[in-house]
XYZ file of C-alpha atoms in Angstrom:
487
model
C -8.271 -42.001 49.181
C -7.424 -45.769 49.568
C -11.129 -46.291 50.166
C -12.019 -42.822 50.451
C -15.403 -43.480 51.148
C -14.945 -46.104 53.690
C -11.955 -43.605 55.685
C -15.044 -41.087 55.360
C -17.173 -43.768 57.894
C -13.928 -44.283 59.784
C -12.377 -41.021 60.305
C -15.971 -39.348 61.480
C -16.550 -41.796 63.906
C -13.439 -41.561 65.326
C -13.710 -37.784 65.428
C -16.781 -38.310 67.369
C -15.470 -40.589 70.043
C -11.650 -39.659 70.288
C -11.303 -36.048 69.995
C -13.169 -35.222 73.618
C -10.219 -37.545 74.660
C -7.312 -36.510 73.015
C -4.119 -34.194 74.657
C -4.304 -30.524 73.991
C -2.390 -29.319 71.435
C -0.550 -25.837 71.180
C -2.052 -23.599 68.882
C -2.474 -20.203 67.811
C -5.837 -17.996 69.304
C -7.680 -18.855 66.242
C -6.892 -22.132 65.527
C -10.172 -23.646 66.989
C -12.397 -20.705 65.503
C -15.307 -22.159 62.930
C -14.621 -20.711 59.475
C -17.564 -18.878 58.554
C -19.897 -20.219 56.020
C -18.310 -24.070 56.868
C -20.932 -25.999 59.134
C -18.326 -28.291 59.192
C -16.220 -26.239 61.118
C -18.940 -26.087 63.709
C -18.481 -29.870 64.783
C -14.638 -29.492 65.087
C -11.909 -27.365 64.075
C -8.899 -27.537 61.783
C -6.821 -28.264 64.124
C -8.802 -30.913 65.639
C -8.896 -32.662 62.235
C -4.623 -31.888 62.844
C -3.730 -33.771 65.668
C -6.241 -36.507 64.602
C -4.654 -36.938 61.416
C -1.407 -36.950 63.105
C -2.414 -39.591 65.055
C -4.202 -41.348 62.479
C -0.366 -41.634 60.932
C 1.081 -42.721 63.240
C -1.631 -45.812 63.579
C -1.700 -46.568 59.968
C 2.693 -46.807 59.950
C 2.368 -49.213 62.906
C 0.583 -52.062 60.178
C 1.364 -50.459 56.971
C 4.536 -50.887 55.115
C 5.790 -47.723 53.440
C 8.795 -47.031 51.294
C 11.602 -44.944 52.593
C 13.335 -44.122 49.465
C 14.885 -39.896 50.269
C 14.400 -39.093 46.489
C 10.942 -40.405 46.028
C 10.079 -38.881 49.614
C 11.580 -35.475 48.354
C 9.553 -35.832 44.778
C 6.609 -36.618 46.071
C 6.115 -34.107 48.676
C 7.157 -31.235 46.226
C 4.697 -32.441 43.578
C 1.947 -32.382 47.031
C 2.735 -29.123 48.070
C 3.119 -27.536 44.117
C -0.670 -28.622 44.096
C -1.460 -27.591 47.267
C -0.622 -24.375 46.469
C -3.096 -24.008 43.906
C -6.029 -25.738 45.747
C -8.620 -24.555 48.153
C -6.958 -26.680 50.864
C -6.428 -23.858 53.582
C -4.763 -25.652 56.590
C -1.406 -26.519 54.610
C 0.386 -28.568 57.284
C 0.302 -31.462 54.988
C 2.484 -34.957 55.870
C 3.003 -37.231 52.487
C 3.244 -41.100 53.195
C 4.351 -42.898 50.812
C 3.161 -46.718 50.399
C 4.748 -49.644 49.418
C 2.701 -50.818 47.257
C 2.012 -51.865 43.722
C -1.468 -50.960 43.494
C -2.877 -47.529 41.873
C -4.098 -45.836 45.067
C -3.667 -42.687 46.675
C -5.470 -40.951 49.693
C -6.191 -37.659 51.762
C -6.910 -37.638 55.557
C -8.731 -35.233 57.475
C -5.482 -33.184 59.212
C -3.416 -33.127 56.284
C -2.445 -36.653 55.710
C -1.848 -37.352 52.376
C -0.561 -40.962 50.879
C 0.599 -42.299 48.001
C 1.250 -45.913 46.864
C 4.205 -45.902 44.688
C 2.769 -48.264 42.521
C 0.761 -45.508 41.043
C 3.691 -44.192 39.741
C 4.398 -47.199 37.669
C 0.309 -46.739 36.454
C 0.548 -43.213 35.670
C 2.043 -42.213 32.052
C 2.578 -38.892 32.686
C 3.384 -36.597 35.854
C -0.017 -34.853 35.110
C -2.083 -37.869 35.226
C -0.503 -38.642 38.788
C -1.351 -35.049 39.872
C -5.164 -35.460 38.714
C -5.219 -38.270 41.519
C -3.322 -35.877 43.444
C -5.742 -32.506 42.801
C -8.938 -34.943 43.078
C -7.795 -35.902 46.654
C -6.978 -32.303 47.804
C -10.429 -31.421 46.470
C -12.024 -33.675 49.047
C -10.151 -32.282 51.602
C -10.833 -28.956 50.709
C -14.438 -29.679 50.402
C -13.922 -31.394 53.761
C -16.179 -34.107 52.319
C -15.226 -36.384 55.715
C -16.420 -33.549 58.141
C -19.604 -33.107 56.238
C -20.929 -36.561 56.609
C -20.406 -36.993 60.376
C -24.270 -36.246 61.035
C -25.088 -39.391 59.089
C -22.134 -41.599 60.282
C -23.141 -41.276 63.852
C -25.492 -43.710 62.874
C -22.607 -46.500 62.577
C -21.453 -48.638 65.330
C -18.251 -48.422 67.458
C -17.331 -52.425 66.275
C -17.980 -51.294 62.634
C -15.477 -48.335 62.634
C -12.885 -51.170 63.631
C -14.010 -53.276 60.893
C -13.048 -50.346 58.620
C -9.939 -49.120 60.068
C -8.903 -53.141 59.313
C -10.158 -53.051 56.270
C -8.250 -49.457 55.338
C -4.808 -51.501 56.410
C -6.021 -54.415 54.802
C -5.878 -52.567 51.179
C -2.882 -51.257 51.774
C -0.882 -54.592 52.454
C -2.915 -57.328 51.078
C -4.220 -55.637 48.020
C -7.551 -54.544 46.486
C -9.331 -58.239 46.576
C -8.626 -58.992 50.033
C -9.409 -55.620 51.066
C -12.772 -55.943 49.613
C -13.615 -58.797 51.342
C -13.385 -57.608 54.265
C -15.478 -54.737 53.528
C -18.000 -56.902 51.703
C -18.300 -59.079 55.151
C -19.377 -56.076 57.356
C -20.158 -52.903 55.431
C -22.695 -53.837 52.527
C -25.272 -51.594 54.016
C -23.698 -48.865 55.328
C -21.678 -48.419 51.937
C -25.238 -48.593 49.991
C -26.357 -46.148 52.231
C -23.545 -43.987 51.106
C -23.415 -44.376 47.628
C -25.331 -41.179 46.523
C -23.730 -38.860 48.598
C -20.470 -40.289 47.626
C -21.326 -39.801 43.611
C -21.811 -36.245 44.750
C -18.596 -36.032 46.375
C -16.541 -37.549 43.552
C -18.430 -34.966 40.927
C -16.917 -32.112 42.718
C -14.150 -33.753 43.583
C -13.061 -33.780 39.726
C -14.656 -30.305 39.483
C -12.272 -28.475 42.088
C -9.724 -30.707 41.135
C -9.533 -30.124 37.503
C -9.477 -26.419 38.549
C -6.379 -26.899 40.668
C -4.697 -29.117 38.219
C -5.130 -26.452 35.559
C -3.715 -23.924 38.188
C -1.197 -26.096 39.046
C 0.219 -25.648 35.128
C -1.227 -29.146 34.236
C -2.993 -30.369 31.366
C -6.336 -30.233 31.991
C -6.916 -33.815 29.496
C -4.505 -35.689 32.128
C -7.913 -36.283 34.243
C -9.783 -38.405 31.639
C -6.702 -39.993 30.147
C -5.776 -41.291 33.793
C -9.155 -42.190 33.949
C -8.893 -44.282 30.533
C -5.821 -45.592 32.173
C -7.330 -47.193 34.776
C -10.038 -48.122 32.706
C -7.624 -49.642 30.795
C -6.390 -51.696 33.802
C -9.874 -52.863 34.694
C -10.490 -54.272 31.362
C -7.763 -56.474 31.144
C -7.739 -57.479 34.847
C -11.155 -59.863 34.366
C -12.694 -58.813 37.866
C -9.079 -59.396 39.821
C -6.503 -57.154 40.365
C -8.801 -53.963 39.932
C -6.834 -50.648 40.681
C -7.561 -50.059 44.409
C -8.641 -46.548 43.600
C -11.157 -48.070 41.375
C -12.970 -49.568 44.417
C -13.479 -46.251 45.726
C -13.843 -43.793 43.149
C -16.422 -45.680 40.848
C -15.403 -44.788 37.279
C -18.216 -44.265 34.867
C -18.695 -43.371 31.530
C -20.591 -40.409 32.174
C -17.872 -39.132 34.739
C -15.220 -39.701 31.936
C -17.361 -37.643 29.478
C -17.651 -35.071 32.233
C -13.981 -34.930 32.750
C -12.942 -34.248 28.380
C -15.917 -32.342 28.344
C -14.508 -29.888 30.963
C -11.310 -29.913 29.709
C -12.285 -28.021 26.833
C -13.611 -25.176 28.295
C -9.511 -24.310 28.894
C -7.075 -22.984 26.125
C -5.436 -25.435 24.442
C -1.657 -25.218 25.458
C 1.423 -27.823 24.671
C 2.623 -29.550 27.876
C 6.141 -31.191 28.085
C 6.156 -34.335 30.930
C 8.175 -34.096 34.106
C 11.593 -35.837 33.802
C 11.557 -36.320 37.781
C 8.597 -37.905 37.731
C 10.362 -40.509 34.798
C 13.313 -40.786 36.878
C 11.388 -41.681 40.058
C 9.178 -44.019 37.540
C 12.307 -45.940 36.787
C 12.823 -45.993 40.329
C 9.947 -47.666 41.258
C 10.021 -50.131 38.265
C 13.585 -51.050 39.540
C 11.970 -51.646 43.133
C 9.142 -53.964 41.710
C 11.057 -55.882 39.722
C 12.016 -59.694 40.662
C 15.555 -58.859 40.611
C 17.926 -56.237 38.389
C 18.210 -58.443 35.189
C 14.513 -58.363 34.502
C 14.348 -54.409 34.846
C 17.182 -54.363 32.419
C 15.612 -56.389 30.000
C 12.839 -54.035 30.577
C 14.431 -50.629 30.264
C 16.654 -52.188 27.063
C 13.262 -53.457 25.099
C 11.787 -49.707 26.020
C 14.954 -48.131 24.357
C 14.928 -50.289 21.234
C 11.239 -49.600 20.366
C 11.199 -46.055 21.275
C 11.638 -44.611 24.528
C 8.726 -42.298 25.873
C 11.818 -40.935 28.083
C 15.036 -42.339 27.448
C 17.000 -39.963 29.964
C 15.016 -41.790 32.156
C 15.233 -45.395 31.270
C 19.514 -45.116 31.033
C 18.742 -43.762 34.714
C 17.059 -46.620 35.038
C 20.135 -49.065 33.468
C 22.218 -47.563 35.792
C 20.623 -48.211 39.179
C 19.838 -51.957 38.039
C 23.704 -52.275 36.311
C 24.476 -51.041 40.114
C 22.239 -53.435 41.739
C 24.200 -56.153 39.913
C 27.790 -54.534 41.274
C 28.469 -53.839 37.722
C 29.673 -50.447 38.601
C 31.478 -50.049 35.047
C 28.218 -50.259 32.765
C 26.273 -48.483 35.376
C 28.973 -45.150 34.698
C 28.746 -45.884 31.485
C 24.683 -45.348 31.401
C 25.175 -42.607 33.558
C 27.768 -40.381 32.426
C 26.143 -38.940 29.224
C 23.052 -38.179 31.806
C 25.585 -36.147 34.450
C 27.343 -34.642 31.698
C 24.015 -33.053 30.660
C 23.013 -32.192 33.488
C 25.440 -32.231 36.398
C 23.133 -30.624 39.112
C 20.194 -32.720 38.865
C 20.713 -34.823 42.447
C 19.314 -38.331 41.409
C 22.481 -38.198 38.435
C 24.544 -36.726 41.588
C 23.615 -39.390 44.567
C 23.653 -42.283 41.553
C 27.174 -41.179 40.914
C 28.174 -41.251 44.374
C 26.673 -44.529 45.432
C 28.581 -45.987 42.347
C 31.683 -44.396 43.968
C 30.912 -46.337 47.515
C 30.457 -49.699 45.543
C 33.925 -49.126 43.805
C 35.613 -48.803 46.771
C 35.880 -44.953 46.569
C 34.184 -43.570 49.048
C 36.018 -40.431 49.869
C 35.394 -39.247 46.311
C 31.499 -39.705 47.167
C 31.373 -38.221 50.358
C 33.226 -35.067 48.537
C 30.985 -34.644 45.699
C 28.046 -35.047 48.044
C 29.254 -32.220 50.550
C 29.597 -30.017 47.678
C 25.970 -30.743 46.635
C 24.523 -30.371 49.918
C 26.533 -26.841 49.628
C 24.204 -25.336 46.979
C 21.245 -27.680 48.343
C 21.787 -27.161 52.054
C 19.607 -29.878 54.232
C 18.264 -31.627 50.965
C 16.395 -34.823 52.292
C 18.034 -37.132 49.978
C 21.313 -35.620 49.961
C 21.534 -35.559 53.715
C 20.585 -39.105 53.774
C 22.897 -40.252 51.083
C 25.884 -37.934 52.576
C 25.362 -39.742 55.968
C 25.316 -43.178 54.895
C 28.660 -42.535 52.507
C 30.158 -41.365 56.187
C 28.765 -44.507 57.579
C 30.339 -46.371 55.062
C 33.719 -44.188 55.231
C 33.610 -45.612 58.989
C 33.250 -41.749 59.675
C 30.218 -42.344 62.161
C 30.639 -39.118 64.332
C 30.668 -36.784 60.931
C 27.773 -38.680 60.726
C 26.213 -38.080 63.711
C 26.447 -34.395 63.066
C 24.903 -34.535 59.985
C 21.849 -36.312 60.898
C 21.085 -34.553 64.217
C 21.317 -31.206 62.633
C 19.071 -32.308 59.600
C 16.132 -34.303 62.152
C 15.071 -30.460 63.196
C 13.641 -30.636 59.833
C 12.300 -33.597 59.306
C 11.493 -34.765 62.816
C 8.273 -36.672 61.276
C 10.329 -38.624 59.123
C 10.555 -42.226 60.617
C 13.450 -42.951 58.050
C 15.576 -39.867 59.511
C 15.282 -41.304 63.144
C 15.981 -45.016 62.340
C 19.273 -44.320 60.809
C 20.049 -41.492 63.647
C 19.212 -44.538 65.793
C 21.994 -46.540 64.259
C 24.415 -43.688 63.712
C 24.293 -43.103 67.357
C 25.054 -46.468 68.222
C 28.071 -46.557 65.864
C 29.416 -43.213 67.442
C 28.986 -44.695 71.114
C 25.995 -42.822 72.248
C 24.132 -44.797 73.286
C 21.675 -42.792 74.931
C 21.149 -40.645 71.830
C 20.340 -44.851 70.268
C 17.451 -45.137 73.001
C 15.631 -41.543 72.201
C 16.343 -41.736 69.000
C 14.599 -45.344 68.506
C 11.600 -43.980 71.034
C 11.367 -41.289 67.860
C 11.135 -43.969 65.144
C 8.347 -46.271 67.615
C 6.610 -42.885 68.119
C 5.980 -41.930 64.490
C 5.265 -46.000 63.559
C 3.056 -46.051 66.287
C 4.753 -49.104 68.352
C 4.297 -46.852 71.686
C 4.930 -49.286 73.979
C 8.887 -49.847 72.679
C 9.244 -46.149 72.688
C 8.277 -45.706 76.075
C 10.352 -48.781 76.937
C 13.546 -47.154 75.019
C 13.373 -43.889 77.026
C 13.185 -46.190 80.319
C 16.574 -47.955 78.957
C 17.669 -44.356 78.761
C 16.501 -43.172 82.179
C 19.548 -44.990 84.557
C 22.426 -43.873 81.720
C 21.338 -40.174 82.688
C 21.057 -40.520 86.272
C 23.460 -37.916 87.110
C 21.821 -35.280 84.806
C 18.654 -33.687 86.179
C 18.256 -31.474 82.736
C 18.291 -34.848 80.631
C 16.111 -37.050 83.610
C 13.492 -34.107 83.366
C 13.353 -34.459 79.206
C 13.394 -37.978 79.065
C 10.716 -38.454 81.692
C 8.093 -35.761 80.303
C 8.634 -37.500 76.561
C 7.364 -41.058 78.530
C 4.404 -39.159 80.166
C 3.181 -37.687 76.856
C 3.564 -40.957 75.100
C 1.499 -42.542 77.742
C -0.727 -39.340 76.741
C -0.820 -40.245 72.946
C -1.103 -43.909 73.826
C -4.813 -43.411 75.579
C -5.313 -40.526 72.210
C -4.860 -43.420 69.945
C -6.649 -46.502 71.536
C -9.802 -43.948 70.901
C -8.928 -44.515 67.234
């Protein structure tokens, strides 16, 4: 967890105080039944820890920056739920946020909540060394490490829970020395206080998680070779710059012996990488970079010397030759890719987005629809399909497309904003207001979503069906609103 520990302090306390307070929340007869042999479970339910999650979310979006990229969204939620499936996580309802941010971090929330900086991706070597991090924080969910410690964080203060809640955000946008700081300033006890029970945690954390990784159909070494990784990184970084995850998750050398140690208690298999998790790599490298020539020079030098993945550095070539508007070396990069594999949808939507820089967009929006025909209400297909509309100035095609594909992704801020816009562009501009009261919800700016639905509220006047909608949405905002100032 970006400070795992320090959410631990956090998320208890606020479990404490808030969930008394919050809105009911539909759920099935059992939902609120302790799990036997979980004392956990006897201080509040699953689906408590749900809808405080949720709302967690929605307060960490309001001061965090995340990245919106469809493919990485798509990657990194399948890559989640392949390792859920394997853990002992039993409530499954899992959201993935993904950060942007250049630091190694990722995190799991009590409810399901579970976030990943893209940086690690650039850290990571290997898909199975970003799916230790991964299996390690599903562990402590499983484990429901947070729940366990409330008993002893009731001893905290209300003023230091928002100390840590600022310092949480703080990580996330600052980075890890800043972050620090501010935990340094008003947490020294209480975090030496917690420092054995947190060892404990991260043993089994690596325990269950190796288990699950292995499950999973992961290399059981990628634990301690991450962990050399960022070992690697702390070297070199001379007491700056350490990876966030680091500041959490103390690394030492007996837990990396523990982790190759355990390793070898499984059959020794051969394990070929991921080339989605090299293509969204090269993605992220691209994003980081201070501007397309320097991620060519980068992707060219890693060719010449000997490419760990060269599929996905060419990927790579392309999006920055497209970055540049040099749509004619981008195909070129490309085309051997496509012609390999012609399915694979980040060769498809790169091929299409070169199309809408050429000038030919109906040719994109074609081969697009024809994807999203064998991949019906794909994320990143959707997305890309309705923004080649957009561009096509075919905004009520559009429209269509977007409303149809928020029923299944209606916690996806991204889907909303550009429904927002779409809207607007097709003249509806009520559909603008509750769409933008959507976005504000989910980012956690409640006050401009309530004031949206008001702008809303005279355009409908005449429809009672509509009034009725718009004015229960306002009065269970103004319900999540009083939920959330508890957090």
């Amino acid at each position: 967890m970006p400070l795992t520990r320090i959410f631990s302090i956090f998320s208890t306390l606020a479990l404490t105080c808030a969930l008394t307070a919050m809105p009911a929340v539909a759920a099935d007869n059992n939902s609120d039944l302790p799990e036997l042999g979980d004392s956990a479970s006897s201080l509040f339910s699953s689906q408590q820890e749900y809808d405080l999650g949720r709302a967690w979310l929605k307060a960490f979006r309001s001061q965090v920056r995340t990245d919106p990229d469809p493919l990485l969204q798509d990657y990194l939620e399948d890559l989640v739920y392949k390792i859920a499936a394997h853990s002992q996580v039993r409530d499954r309802r899992l959201q993935v946020v993904v950060v942007d941010n250049r630091a190694l971090n990722a995190f799991a929330v009590p409810g399901g909540v579970v976030g990943v900086h893209n940086g690690a991706l650039t850290v990571a070597n290997s898909e199975a060394e970003l799916a230790s991090v991964l299996s390690h924080e599903l562990a402590h969910l499983s484990q429901r490490h947070f729940a366990r410690g409330v008993e002893q964080q009731q001893r905290a203060s209300i003023p230091t829970m928002a100390a840590l809640l600022g310092s949480l955000v703080l990580a996330a946008t600052a980075g890890g020395d800043a972050g620090i700081a501010a935990i340094t300033a008003t947490q020294a006890a209480a975090l030496q206080n917690q420092l054995s029970f947190s060892r404990e945690n991260e043993q089994e954390a690596d325990r269950v998680g190796m288990s699950t990784l292995v499950d999973a159909g992961y290399d059981p070494n990628a634990f301690a070779s991450m962990f050399d990784t960022m070992q690697s990184s702390m070297r070199y970084s001379s007491g700056r710059n350490v990876p966030e995850f680091l500041l959490t998750h103390p690394l030492t050398e007996s837990r990396i012996s523990d982790a190759r140690n355990r390793a070898r208690e499984y059959p020794r298999n051969v394990f070929v990488d991921s080339l989605d998790f090299q293509l969204m790599r090269a993605r992220v490298e691209l994003h980081f970079s201070a501007n397309p020539g320097e991620a060519i020079k980068r992707f060219k030098a890693r060719l010449r010397s000997g490419s760990r993945s060269p599929e996905a550095d060419h990927y790579g070539l392309t999006l920055a030759y497209l970055a540049q508007g040099d749509t004619a070396v981008a195909r070129e990069h490309l085309a051997p890719l496509l012609a390999k594999d012609p399915r694979r949808l980040a060769y498809v939507i790169a091929d299409a987005q070169i199309d809408i820089t050429g000038g030919a967009i109906d040719q994109a929006t074609q081969k697009l629809q024809r994807q999203l025909a064998i991949n019906p209400d794909n994320h990143a297909l959707s997305m890309a399909y309705a923004d080649a509309l957009l561009k096509g100035n075919r905004p009520q095609q559009a429209e269509a497309v977007l409303a149809e594909h928020v029923k299944t992704h209606s916690e996806d801020p991204s889907v909303w904003y550009l429904l927002a816009e779409t809207h607007g562009l097709a003249g509806n501009i009520v559909g603008v207001h509750q769409a933008r009261a959507e976005y504000f919800i989910l980012t956690g700016v409640l006050d401009k979503a309530q004031q949206q639905l008001k702008y809303a509220l005279p355009l409908v006047k005449s429809d009672n069906l509509t009034t009725a909608k718009i004015e229960a949405r306002i009065r269970q905002i103004e319900d999540l609103k009083q939920a959330m100032k508890k957090l």
